[in-house]
Structures are given as C-alpha cells and as structure tokens.
Amino acid sequence: MTQAAPITQDVVTIPRKLTDGPVNLVGLTREGLREVLIAHGTPERQAKMRVGQIWQWIYQWGVRDFAAMTNLAKSYRAELAGRFVIEIPEVVTKQVSSDGTRKYLVRIAGGHEVEVVYIPEEDRGTLCISSQVGCTLTCSFCHTGTQKLVRNLTAAEIVGQIMVARDDLGEWPEPGAPKDETRLLSNIVLMGMGEPLYNFENVRDAMKIAMDPEGIQMSRRRITLSTSGVVPEIARTAQEIGCLLAVSFHATTDAVRDRLVPINKRWNIAALLEALRAYPKLSNSERITFEYVMLDGVNDSDADARRLVQLIQGIPAKINLIPFNEWPGAPYKRSSNNRIRAFADIIYKAGYASPIRTPRGEDIMAACGQLKSATERARKSRREIAAEAGLGD
Ligand code: SAH
Ligand code: SF4
C-alpha cells in the first residue's frame, strides 16, 4: 500500500447536544430516543410505547409540535415541550430549474449551509442529499472538493434533509388518511456534498431512520450511497445499512485515478475492486453502480472503456457515465457527445447497462459535482486546483 492520501482539512463533528438547551429528538435512533426519554423522567416501563408514539408523529406524520401529539396525555406533552425540540435544517433559499429540479440551500448549526437537490423523473423522484459540509477529499474534477471548510453532518441534519423535501413537496400524509402509494420522493442518493463513508455512523443512523417501517419507510433498495472508495467501510455499509452502492470509479489505471480521485493513493483500484466484489453478497443487493465522469482526453478513450470492462468482470454492475459538469475554474472539459457514445457502446456490447446521465438542473448549478455553498468563501485558487489535477505549473 502506498502512503496515505494527505488530508489537510479539519473535520469537526458536532456533538448531538451542543448546549444545555433542549435536546433535538430528530436523528436519534429508536434506542437513542428511548434513552433520552428515560433520562428525562419517562418511566422505563412506558418508554417503549412512548418511543413508538413519538416516532410515528415525527417520521410518519411529519409533526413538529408536541401539542399536536394527541395520543399522549396533555401533561406529558407539556413536559416533552419543556425538554425537547423537533428540529430540522432551515431552508434559506429554494430554486426551481426549468426542468423541474429543485435545489434547496439549508442552514445548519454553526451557520453552515448545504445543498439538497430533488430530481423529478417520470417513474420516480430522487432526492440527492449531503453527508458533510464540503469534503476532505480533493477530487480534482469536483467543485465540493475545493471547499476548504469541512464538517460532518449530524444524523439529524442528514435525515432532516429528507424531511425538508417532504415538507416542500407536501408529502406528509394526514393522520388517519389511507396510505398513498404514489410517492413524489421515492429514492434517495447520497451523492451530494461530502464523502458519506467518512461520516459512517451518522449516515447509518439517518438511513436507518429513513428506512424504518413506521416512519418515512424508504426501501433500502431505493437508497444509493456513493463513495469515492473508502475501502474499509464498504463491508460495513453492506452489513449495517444494506443499501445499494455506487462507486466513483472514474479511471482505469492507478496513475490516472490517483490524479482524479486522490483516495486511490491510499486504496488503489485492486483493493477497491476486491471490496466491491464482496458487496452484493454481503448486502443481498443486486448491481453496483460504477460512476464514471467523462473528461475530455483524460479518461475517455476506447482503451479505457475496454480496460474498464475487464476490471469489473464478474461484478454485477451498471456503469453510469456522467458528462463532466463544468464549474468556474475547473481544470477539465466535458468529453464530446460522440466520444461518450462510443465509450458507452463498448461497455454496452460487453453486456453492461451503460446509461449516460442527463445533467439535471444545470441552470441552477444543481448538477452532480457542482454543489458548493456560495457562502463558503474559503476557496482554493485556480492554481491550487490545477496543481492537484497534475496540471500545475
Ligand atoms: N463523495 C461521494 C459522493 C458525492 S459525489 C463520491 O465521490 O462518490 C457524487 C458523484 O458526482 C460522484 O461520482 C462524483 O465523482 C461525481 N462528480 C463530482 N464532480 C463532478 C462533476 N463536476 N461533474 C460530474 N460528476 C461529478
Ligand atoms: Fe468529495 Fe466525492 Fe467530491 Fe471527491 S467527488 S471531492 S469524494 S464529494
């Protein structure tokens, strides 16, 4: 193994309880919720039932006001209101693209902001959520990777992004109403800002909450976690979350991948493929999605396509080709449509699905890799970006 990829930025994990103020119930697992209720005076023998009731109010009906929890005694509701809050990130701005994509800028503790993108399609509605403010990794084609300030999101802030979108889409059912099977928000992708496997516990807890059958009820097969290749956490993802996996592959030789996805210097292509081979069985899921960003003259040759097919042999896979989304100062260009089609063709002929991802919400800078809160002023210079891409002076 080669040397660890340098990680130059500081990551801060905000503790669940920042101050002595009221505790936020959002983001606690069932067990966590039980513990805080007991610690604040709920008798132990009642705790399980209370957890079930409060859980349903928060995650099934989207209720944020304890006073509305009508199956709890009035005095108990007042006690809860005195000790706890039900808080999700605050929406600062919402932009709607001409193609219907919605981008929310939400504010979290510390004044940070993250972006959440909702993408409506004919047969589904996908919410792209973030796991960190910024990202400690510095993939040279990714706008998020140029943001210096990084902090892990809490489980509340992660599941809170789903709740924000459900609020905006008006998707909380009326208590007592018949179950509506048509969901505007049917899929989740952890493909926003940040590396989800560098914030494993919070991502896991948030996804467990989202999958809980008495709450938001997302199916684990409709949640896709995208990683740049944090190899030691891949088996854990299968075992503890069990969602679908996407991997930011992007290159077919270590020399090129080192440049594009610097975590490759720590866990190279061979190590990554070994972990990926084990994933479908461990998680009992179908295919792994290989994401491959098409960069003009960098990773898009026919030889690359053929090598890619060889490398992934034996892994049930779909290859998602992502036309590079440009951002100000980006050191790459998008491959031409003809090049992308020729590349897709080679993969398709080898027997793999090779959809080309249509950029969505480009007019509002909502496409993959473009997310970066404008308020985070700490930016790298063009020179630093070029140097990291190996194009330096
Ligand atoms: N950190 C995780 C998840 C977030 S990125 C990861 O890297 O997998 C989601 C996807 O968008 C990744 O495949 C990423 O490589 C890709 N991406 C980043 N910047 C991009 C850009 N400018 N154009 C197209 N895709 C990009
Ligand atoms: Fe981080 Fe993913 Fe962007 Fe790489 S592509 S810098 S891992 S968010």
Short mmCIF file of C-alpha atoms and ligand atoms in Angstrom, two decimals:
data_model
loop_
_atom_site.label_atom_id
_atom_site.label_comp_id
_atom_site.label_asym_id
_atom_site.label_seq_id
_atom_site.Cartn_x
_atom_site.Cartn_y
_atom_site.Cartn_z
CA MET A 1 0.00 0.00 0.00
CA THR A 2 1.23 3.47 -0.82
CA GLN A 3 1.22 6.42 1.52
CA ALA A 4 -1.99 7.79 2.88
CA ALA A 5 -3.57 10.49 0.77
CA PRO A 6 -2.93 13.79 2.51
CA ILE A 7 -5.93 15.14 4.30
CA THR A 8 -5.27 18.73 5.00
CA GLN A 9 -8.59 19.98 6.24
CA ASP A 10 -10.01 19.69 9.70
CA VAL A 11 -13.25 17.85 10.17
CA VAL A 12 -15.37 18.74 13.13
CA THR A 13 -18.13 16.51 14.36
CA ILE A 14 -20.72 18.47 16.24
CA PRO A 15 -21.90 16.57 19.31
CA ARG A 16 -25.59 15.75 19.42
CA LYS A 17 -26.09 18.18 22.23
CA LEU A 18 -24.37 21.48 21.62
CA THR A 19 -25.52 23.36 24.67
CA ASP A 20 -27.61 22.79 27.73
CA GLY A 21 -30.65 23.83 25.71
CA PRO A 22 -33.41 21.43 24.77
CA VAL A 23 -32.42 18.14 23.11
CA ASN A 24 -33.40 17.63 19.48
CA LEU A 25 -35.29 14.36 19.06
CA VAL A 26 -34.68 14.23 15.32
CA GLY A 27 -31.80 11.96 14.33
CA LEU A 28 -31.94 9.71 17.39
CA THR A 29 -32.31 6.01 16.71
CA ARG A 30 -35.19 4.25 18.50
CA GLU A 31 -32.72 3.17 21.18
CA GLY A 32 -31.33 6.69 21.47
CA LEU A 33 -34.81 8.14 21.75
CA ARG A 34 -35.65 5.64 24.48
CA GLU A 35 -32.55 6.64 26.42
CA VAL A 36 -33.23 10.37 26.33
CA LEU A 37 -36.87 9.90 27.29
CA ILE A 38 -35.86 7.81 30.31
CA ALA A 39 -33.08 10.20 31.25
CA HIS A 40 -35.66 12.98 31.31
CA GLY A 41 -38.10 11.16 33.53
CA THR A 42 -40.27 8.92 31.35
CA PRO A 43 -40.81 5.75 33.42
CA GLU A 44 -38.85 2.84 31.98
CA ARG A 45 -41.87 0.58 31.62
CA GLN A 46 -43.62 3.16 29.45
CA ALA A 47 -40.60 4.09 27.39
CA LYS A 48 -41.06 1.63 24.54
CA MET A 49 -44.63 2.69 23.93
CA ARG A 50 -43.77 6.38 24.13
CA VAL A 51 -40.91 5.90 21.65
CA GLY A 52 -43.35 4.24 19.23
CA GLN A 53 -45.88 7.03 19.57
CA ILE A 54 -43.46 9.93 19.29
CA TRP A 55 -41.61 8.22 16.45
CA GLN A 56 -44.80 7.95 14.41
CA TRP A 57 -45.68 11.59 14.97
CA ILE A 58 -42.27 12.76 13.86
CA TYR A 59 -41.49 10.43 10.99
CA GLN A 60 -44.83 9.19 9.75
CA TRP A 61 -46.95 12.30 10.07
CA GLY A 62 -44.25 14.98 9.98
CA VAL A 63 -45.50 16.65 13.17
CA ARG A 64 -43.06 19.08 14.87
CA ASP A 65 -45.27 20.38 17.64
CA PHE A 66 -45.66 18.25 20.78
CA ALA A 67 -49.07 19.83 21.42
CA ALA A 68 -50.39 18.05 18.29
CA MET A 69 -49.46 14.57 19.59
CA THR A 70 -52.98 13.80 20.61
CA ASN A 71 -52.49 10.23 21.80
CA LEU A 72 -50.24 11.45 24.61
CA ALA A 73 -51.59 12.90 27.86
CA LYS A 74 -51.66 16.69 27.89
CA SER A 75 -49.35 16.91 30.87
CA TYR A 76 -46.82 14.58 29.20
CA ARG A 77 -46.94 16.68 26.02
CA ALA A 78 -46.17 19.78 28.07
CA GLU A 79 -43.24 18.01 29.72
CA LEU A 80 -41.85 16.97 26.36
CA ALA A 81 -42.21 20.51 25.02
CA GLY A 82 -40.24 21.82 28.00
CA ARG A 83 -37.33 19.49 27.44
CA PHE A 84 -37.11 18.65 23.77
CA VAL A 85 -37.39 20.12 20.31
CA ILE A 86 -38.11 18.55 16.93
CA GLU A 87 -35.82 20.47 14.66
CA ILE A 88 -34.74 20.12 11.06
CA PRO A 89 -32.45 22.34 8.96
CA GLU A 90 -33.89 25.65 7.92
CA VAL A 91 -34.46 26.31 4.22
CA VAL A 92 -32.65 29.50 3.22
CA THR A 93 -33.42 29.51 -0.48
CA LYS A 94 -35.20 27.27 -2.93
CA GLN A 95 -34.53 27.37 -6.65
CA VAL A 96 -36.57 25.54 -9.27
CA SER A 97 -34.94 24.69 -12.59
CA SER A 98 -36.74 24.86 -15.93
CA ASP A 99 -36.62 21.04 -15.91
CA GLY A 100 -38.40 20.81 -12.55
CA THR A 101 -35.29 20.07 -10.47
CA ARG A 102 -35.42 21.80 -7.10
CA LYS A 103 -32.38 22.90 -5.19
CA TYR A 104 -32.66 23.82 -1.54
CA LEU A 105 -29.98 25.65 0.35
CA VAL A 106 -30.42 24.72 4.00
CA ARG A 107 -28.79 26.21 7.06
CA ILE A 108 -27.43 24.05 9.85
CA ALA A 109 -25.84 24.72 13.24
CA GLY A 110 -22.78 26.91 13.11
CA GLY A 111 -24.23 28.93 10.23
CA HIS A 112 -23.06 26.41 7.63
CA GLU A 113 -25.10 25.71 4.57
CA VAL A 114 -25.59 22.59 2.49
CA GLU A 115 -27.41 21.90 -0.72
CA VAL A 116 -30.12 19.34 -1.29
CA VAL A 117 -31.42 18.54 -4.77
CA TYR A 118 -34.76 16.99 -5.75
CA ILE A 119 -34.92 15.47 -9.22
CA PRO A 120 -38.35 14.52 -10.56
CA GLU A 121 -38.46 11.85 -13.24
CA GLU A 122 -41.30 10.03 -14.90
CA ASP A 123 -41.22 6.93 -12.72
CA ARG A 124 -39.53 8.28 -9.61
CA GLY A 125 -38.44 11.30 -7.62
CA THR A 126 -34.90 11.27 -6.33
CA LEU A 127 -33.50 13.34 -3.52
CA CYS A 128 -29.78 13.93 -3.58
CA ILE A 129 -28.59 14.55 -0.04
CA SER A 130 -25.33 15.65 1.52
CA SER A 131 -23.35 13.97 4.28
CA GLN A 132 -20.77 16.66 5.04
CA VAL A 133 -20.28 20.38 4.63
CA GLY A 134 -17.60 20.32 1.95
CA CYS A 135 -15.38 17.25 1.67
CA THR A 136 -11.90 16.42 2.96
CA LEU A 137 -11.11 14.60 -0.25
CA THR A 138 -9.96 16.70 -3.13
CA CYS A 139 -11.06 15.00 -6.32
CA SER A 140 -9.70 17.34 -8.94
CA PHE A 141 -12.90 17.49 -11.06
CA CYS A 142 -15.28 18.12 -8.14
CA HIS A 143 -16.41 21.54 -7.02
CA THR A 144 -17.20 20.34 -3.49
CA GLY A 145 -13.60 19.19 -3.13
CA THR A 146 -12.43 22.79 -3.49
CA GLN A 147 -14.26 23.90 -0.38
CA LYS A 148 -11.85 24.22 2.48
CA LEU A 149 -14.17 24.19 5.41
CA VAL A 150 -15.47 20.75 6.30
CA ARG A 151 -17.69 19.37 8.99
CA ASN A 152 -19.62 16.16 9.35
CA LEU A 153 -23.38 16.49 9.34
CA THR A 154 -25.22 15.03 12.30
CA ALA A 155 -27.78 12.27 11.79
CA ALA A 156 -30.48 14.91 12.42
CA GLU A 157 -29.11 17.10 9.67
CA ILE A 158 -28.96 14.17 7.25
CA VAL A 159 -32.45 12.78 7.85
CA GLY A 160 -33.58 16.41 8.20
CA GLN A 161 -32.81 16.98 4.52
CA ILE A 162 -35.37 14.32 3.63
CA MET A 163 -37.88 15.95 5.97
CA VAL A 164 -37.26 19.39 4.43
CA ALA A 165 -38.03 17.97 0.99
CA ARG A 166 -41.15 16.19 2.20
CA ASP A 167 -42.33 19.47 3.72
CA ASP A 168 -41.79 21.29 0.45
CA LEU A 169 -43.41 18.55 -1.63
CA GLY A 170 -46.35 18.42 0.77
CA GLU A 171 -45.76 14.73 1.23
CA TRP A 172 -46.68 14.07 4.84
CA PRO A 173 -49.95 12.15 4.98
CA GLU A 174 -52.85 13.44 7.05
CA PRO A 175 -53.11 11.36 10.24
CA GLY A 176 -55.69 8.66 9.66
CA ALA A 177 -55.76 9.11 5.89
CA PRO A 178 -55.43 6.00 3.69
CA LYS A 179 -51.90 5.10 2.66
CA ASP A 180 -50.87 6.80 -0.53
CA GLU A 181 -48.56 4.61 -2.59
CA THR A 182 -47.52 7.21 -5.11
CA ARG A 183 -44.51 8.93 -3.72
CA LEU A 184 -43.01 12.12 -5.08
CA LEU A 185 -39.89 11.38 -3.08
CA SER A 186 -39.27 7.70 -3.82
CA ASN A 187 -35.49 7.42 -3.99
CA ILE A 188 -32.53 8.78 -2.09
CA VAL A 189 -28.99 9.13 -3.35
CA LEU A 190 -26.13 10.06 -1.05
CA MET A 191 -24.41 11.94 -3.84
CA GLY A 192 -24.48 15.50 -2.61
CA MET A 193 -21.66 17.15 -0.75
CA GLY A 194 -19.22 15.03 1.20
CA GLU A 195 -17.91 11.51 1.47
CA PRO A 196 -20.61 9.51 3.28
CA LEU A 197 -18.22 6.79 4.43
CA TYR A 198 -16.14 9.37 6.30
CA ASN A 199 -19.22 10.07 8.39
CA PHE A 200 -20.36 6.48 8.72
CA GLU A 201 -22.30 6.41 12.00
CA ASN A 202 -24.37 9.50 11.29
CA VAL A 203 -25.16 8.36 7.75
CA ARG A 204 -26.09 4.90 9.02
CA ASP A 205 -28.37 6.20 11.76
CA ALA A 206 -30.06 8.65 9.39
CA MET A 207 -30.67 5.93 6.80
CA LYS A 208 -31.99 3.55 9.46
CA ILE A 209 -34.48 6.21 10.45
CA ALA A 210 -35.43 6.79 6.81
CA MET A 211 -35.98 3.03 6.31
CA ASP A 212 -37.97 2.44 9.49
CA PRO A 213 -41.30 0.83 8.55
CA GLU A 214 -43.21 3.08 10.92
CA GLY A 215 -41.84 6.30 9.58
CA ILE A 216 -40.56 7.56 6.27
CA GLN A 217 -40.49 3.95 5.01
CA MET A 218 -37.85 4.22 2.32
CA SER A 219 -36.95 0.85 0.89
CA ARG A 220 -33.26 0.00 1.23
CA ARG A 221 -33.23 -0.76 -2.47
CA ARG A 222 -34.20 2.82 -3.20
CA ILE A 223 -31.28 4.29 -1.30
CA THR A 224 -27.93 4.53 -3.07
CA LEU A 225 -24.80 5.52 -1.24
CA SER A 226 -21.97 6.83 -3.40
CA THR A 227 -18.40 6.52 -2.18
CA SER A 228 -15.12 7.59 -3.67
CA GLY A 229 -13.68 4.30 -2.37
CA VAL A 230 -13.25 4.23 1.40
CA VAL A 231 -12.43 0.54 1.25
CA PRO A 232 -12.53 -0.43 4.96
CA GLU A 233 -16.08 0.91 5.33
CA ILE A 234 -17.58 -0.87 2.33
CA ALA A 235 -18.30 -4.20 4.04
CA ARG A 236 -19.78 -2.30 6.98
CA THR A 237 -22.07 -0.43 4.62
CA ALA A 238 -23.40 -3.76 3.40
CA GLN A 239 -23.86 -5.13 6.89
CA GLU A 240 -25.10 -2.11 8.79
CA ILE A 241 -27.05 -0.17 6.15
CA GLY A 242 -27.71 -2.67 3.36
CA CYS A 243 -28.48 -0.02 0.75
CA LEU A 244 -27.32 -0.02 -2.86
CA LEU A 245 -23.77 1.06 -3.53
CA ALA A 246 -22.34 3.37 -6.16
CA VAL A 247 -18.65 3.93 -6.53
CA SER A 248 -16.88 6.90 -8.09
CA PHE A 249 -14.57 4.88 -10.29
CA HIS A 250 -13.63 7.42 -12.97
CA ALA A 251 -10.38 5.86 -14.21
CA THR A 252 -8.96 2.52 -15.31
CA THR A 253 -5.33 2.90 -14.28
CA ASP A 254 -3.94 3.81 -10.88
CA ALA A 255 -1.87 6.60 -12.42
CA VAL A 256 -4.96 8.40 -13.70
CA ARG A 257 -7.16 7.54 -10.73
CA ASP A 258 -4.50 8.86 -8.31
CA ARG A 259 -4.87 12.18 -10.08
CA LEU A 260 -8.65 12.28 -10.29
CA VAL A 261 -9.64 10.60 -7.02
CA PRO A 262 -6.70 11.05 -4.63
CA ILE A 263 -8.04 8.50 -2.14
CA ASN A 264 -6.79 6.00 -4.72
CA LYS A 265 -3.29 6.60 -3.35
CA ARG A 266 -4.49 5.01 -0.14
CA TRP A 267 -6.73 2.29 -1.53
CA ASN A 268 -5.93 1.56 -5.13
CA ILE A 269 -8.08 0.06 -7.87
CA ALA A 270 -7.22 -3.55 -6.96
CA ALA A 271 -8.11 -3.04 -3.28
CA LEU A 272 -11.32 -1.26 -4.22
CA LEU A 273 -12.41 -3.98 -6.63
CA GLU A 274 -11.84 -6.64 -4.00
CA ALA A 275 -14.18 -4.87 -1.58
CA LEU A 276 -16.74 -4.34 -4.34
CA ARG A 277 -16.74 -8.00 -5.32
CA ALA A 278 -17.89 -8.92 -1.84
CA TYR A 279 -20.59 -6.25 -1.60
CA PRO A 280 -23.58 -7.72 -3.45
CA LYS A 281 -23.49 -10.93 -1.44
CA LEU A 282 -22.97 -9.21 1.88
CA SER A 283 -25.79 -6.76 1.33
CA ASN A 284 -28.03 -9.12 -0.61
CA SER A 285 -28.42 -6.46 -3.26
CA GLU A 286 -28.14 -6.58 -7.00
CA ARG A 287 -25.83 -4.44 -9.01
CA ILE A 288 -23.16 -1.99 -8.07
CA THR A 289 -23.22 1.29 -9.94
CA PHE A 290 -19.87 2.37 -11.31
CA GLU A 291 -19.88 6.13 -11.78
CA TYR A 292 -17.55 7.36 -14.47
CA VAL A 293 -17.18 11.06 -15.19
CA MET A 294 -16.29 11.72 -18.82
CA LEU A 295 -13.31 14.07 -19.02
CA ASP A 296 -12.10 15.08 -22.43
CA GLY A 297 -8.77 13.42 -23.26
CA VAL A 298 -8.20 12.22 -19.70
CA ASN A 299 -10.14 9.00 -19.14
CA ASP A 300 -12.43 8.66 -22.16
CA SER A 301 -10.54 6.60 -24.77
CA ASP A 302 -11.69 3.31 -26.30
CA ALA A 303 -8.79 1.64 -24.48
CA ASP A 304 -10.20 2.99 -21.19
CA ALA A 305 -13.61 1.53 -21.98
CA ARG A 306 -12.10 -1.87 -22.72
CA ARG A 307 -9.97 -1.81 -19.58
CA LEU A 308 -13.00 -0.86 -17.53
CA VAL A 309 -14.94 -3.84 -18.80
CA GLN A 310 -12.04 -6.14 -17.96
CA LEU A 311 -11.54 -4.75 -14.50
CA ILE A 312 -15.12 -5.21 -13.40
CA GLN A 313 -15.53 -8.68 -14.85
CA GLY A 314 -17.58 -10.87 -12.54
CA ILE A 315 -19.12 -7.96 -10.59
CA PRO A 316 -22.83 -7.42 -11.23
CA ALA A 317 -22.63 -3.84 -12.41
CA LYS A 318 -24.18 -0.92 -14.17
CA ILE A 319 -21.92 1.82 -15.48
CA ASN A 320 -23.25 5.31 -15.15
CA LEU A 321 -21.46 7.68 -17.49
CA ILE A 322 -21.56 11.22 -16.19
CA PRO A 323 -20.80 14.01 -18.66
CA PHE A 324 -18.47 16.31 -16.73
CA ASN A 325 -20.33 19.28 -15.28
CA GLU A 326 -18.17 22.32 -15.50
CA TRP A 327 -17.77 24.88 -12.76
CA PRO A 328 -15.86 28.15 -12.63
CA GLY A 329 -12.13 27.41 -12.75
CA ALA A 330 -12.49 23.68 -13.40
CA PRO A 331 -9.36 22.19 -14.95
CA TYR A 332 -11.21 19.80 -17.31
CA LYS A 333 -13.58 19.80 -20.26
CA ARG A 334 -16.54 17.55 -20.88
CA SER A 335 -15.96 14.78 -23.45
CA SER A 336 -17.84 15.26 -26.70
CA ASN A 337 -21.18 13.53 -27.15
CA ASN A 338 -19.70 11.31 -29.85
CA ARG A 339 -16.88 10.24 -27.56
CA ILE A 340 -19.30 9.47 -24.75
CA ARG A 341 -21.50 7.44 -27.10
CA ALA A 342 -18.53 5.47 -28.45
CA PHE A 343 -17.39 4.72 -24.90
CA ALA A 344 -20.90 3.68 -23.88
CA ASP A 345 -21.13 1.42 -26.90
CA ILE A 346 -18.06 -0.61 -25.96
CA ILE A 347 -19.41 -1.14 -22.47
CA TYR A 348 -22.88 -1.99 -23.72
CA LYS A 349 -21.52 -4.54 -26.19
CA ALA A 350 -19.64 -6.20 -23.33
CA GLY A 351 -23.02 -6.80 -21.69
CA TYR A 352 -23.33 -3.97 -19.19
CA ALA A 353 -26.00 -1.32 -18.96
CA SER A 354 -24.26 1.98 -19.67
CA PRO A 355 -26.73 4.83 -19.22
CA ILE A 356 -25.44 8.34 -19.84
CA ARG A 357 -26.59 10.55 -17.01
CA THR A 358 -28.51 13.55 -18.25
CA PRO A 359 -27.37 16.60 -16.34
CA ARG A 360 -30.30 17.99 -14.42
CA GLY A 361 -30.84 21.44 -13.07
CA GLU A 362 -27.81 22.87 -14.82
CA ASP A 363 -29.35 26.32 -14.94
CA ILE A 364 -29.39 26.41 -11.14
CA MET A 365 -25.96 24.72 -10.69
CA ALA A 366 -27.63 21.66 -9.21
CA ALA A 367 -25.90 19.02 -11.34
CA CYS A 368 -23.52 16.42 -9.89
CA GLY A 369 -20.33 17.85 -8.56
CA GLN A 370 -21.46 21.45 -8.82
CA LEU A 371 -22.65 21.73 -5.26
CA LYS A 372 -20.78 24.13 -3.13
CA SER A 373 -22.40 26.68 -0.94
CA ALA A 374 -21.67 30.12 -2.26
CA THR A 375 -21.37 31.41 1.27
CA GLU A 376 -18.30 29.31 1.98
CA ARG A 377 -15.78 31.90 0.99
CA ALA A 378 -12.69 29.87 1.72
CA ARG A 379 -11.85 28.84 -1.80
CA LYS A 380 -8.84 27.36 -3.39
CA SER A 381 -7.18 29.31 -6.14
CA ARG A 382 -7.23 28.13 -9.72
CA ARG A 383 -3.57 27.43 -9.32
CA GLU A 384 -4.11 25.07 -6.41
CA ILE A 385 -6.85 23.26 -8.33
CA ALA A 386 -4.63 22.90 -11.39
CA ALA A 387 -1.73 21.65 -9.27
CA GLU A 388 -3.90 18.97 -7.72
CA ALA A 389 -5.06 17.88 -11.15
CA GLY A 390 -1.42 17.33 -12.11
CA LEU A 391 -1.58 20.26 -14.50
CA GLY A 392 0.34 22.51 -12.17
CA ASP A 393 2.97 24.99 -13.10
N1 SAH B 1 -18.26 11.77 -2.22
C1 SAH B 1 -19.05 10.79 -2.85
C2 SAH B 1 -20.45 11.23 -3.17
C3 SAH B 1 -20.65 12.61 -3.72
S1 SAH B 1 -20.19 12.95 -5.36
C4 SAH B 1 -18.37 10.28 -4.08
O1 SAH B 1 -17.39 10.88 -4.51
O2 SAH B 1 -18.78 9.24 -4.59
C5 SAH B 1 -21.43 12.23 -6.42
C6 SAH B 1 -20.88 11.88 -7.82
O3 SAH B 1 -20.67 13.06 -8.62
C7 SAH B 1 -19.55 11.18 -7.74
O4 SAH B 1 -19.50 10.10 -8.62
C8 SAH B 1 -18.61 12.27 -8.18
O5 SAH B 1 -17.41 11.73 -8.64
C9 SAH B 1 -19.41 12.95 -9.25
N2 SAH B 1 -18.92 14.29 -9.59
C10 SAH B 1 -18.22 15.14 -8.81
N3 SAH B 1 -17.94 16.27 -9.50
C11 SAH B 1 -18.46 16.13 -10.73
C12 SAH B 1 -18.53 16.98 -11.88
N4 SAH B 1 -18.01 18.19 -11.87
N5 SAH B 1 -19.18 16.52 -12.96
C13 SAH B 1 -19.75 15.30 -12.96
N6 SAH B 1 -19.72 14.47 -11.90
C14 SAH B 1 -19.10 14.87 -10.80
FE1 SF4 B 2 -15.53 14.51 -2.11
FE2 SF4 B 2 -16.96 12.93 -3.74
FE3 SF4 B 2 -16.25 15.42 -4.50
FE4 SF4 B 2 -14.41 13.51 -4.30
S1 SF4 B 2 -16.16 13.55 -5.73
S2 SF4 B 2 -14.21 15.62 -3.53
S3 SF4 B 2 -15.14 12.34 -2.55
S4 SF4 B 2 -17.62 14.90 -2.81
#
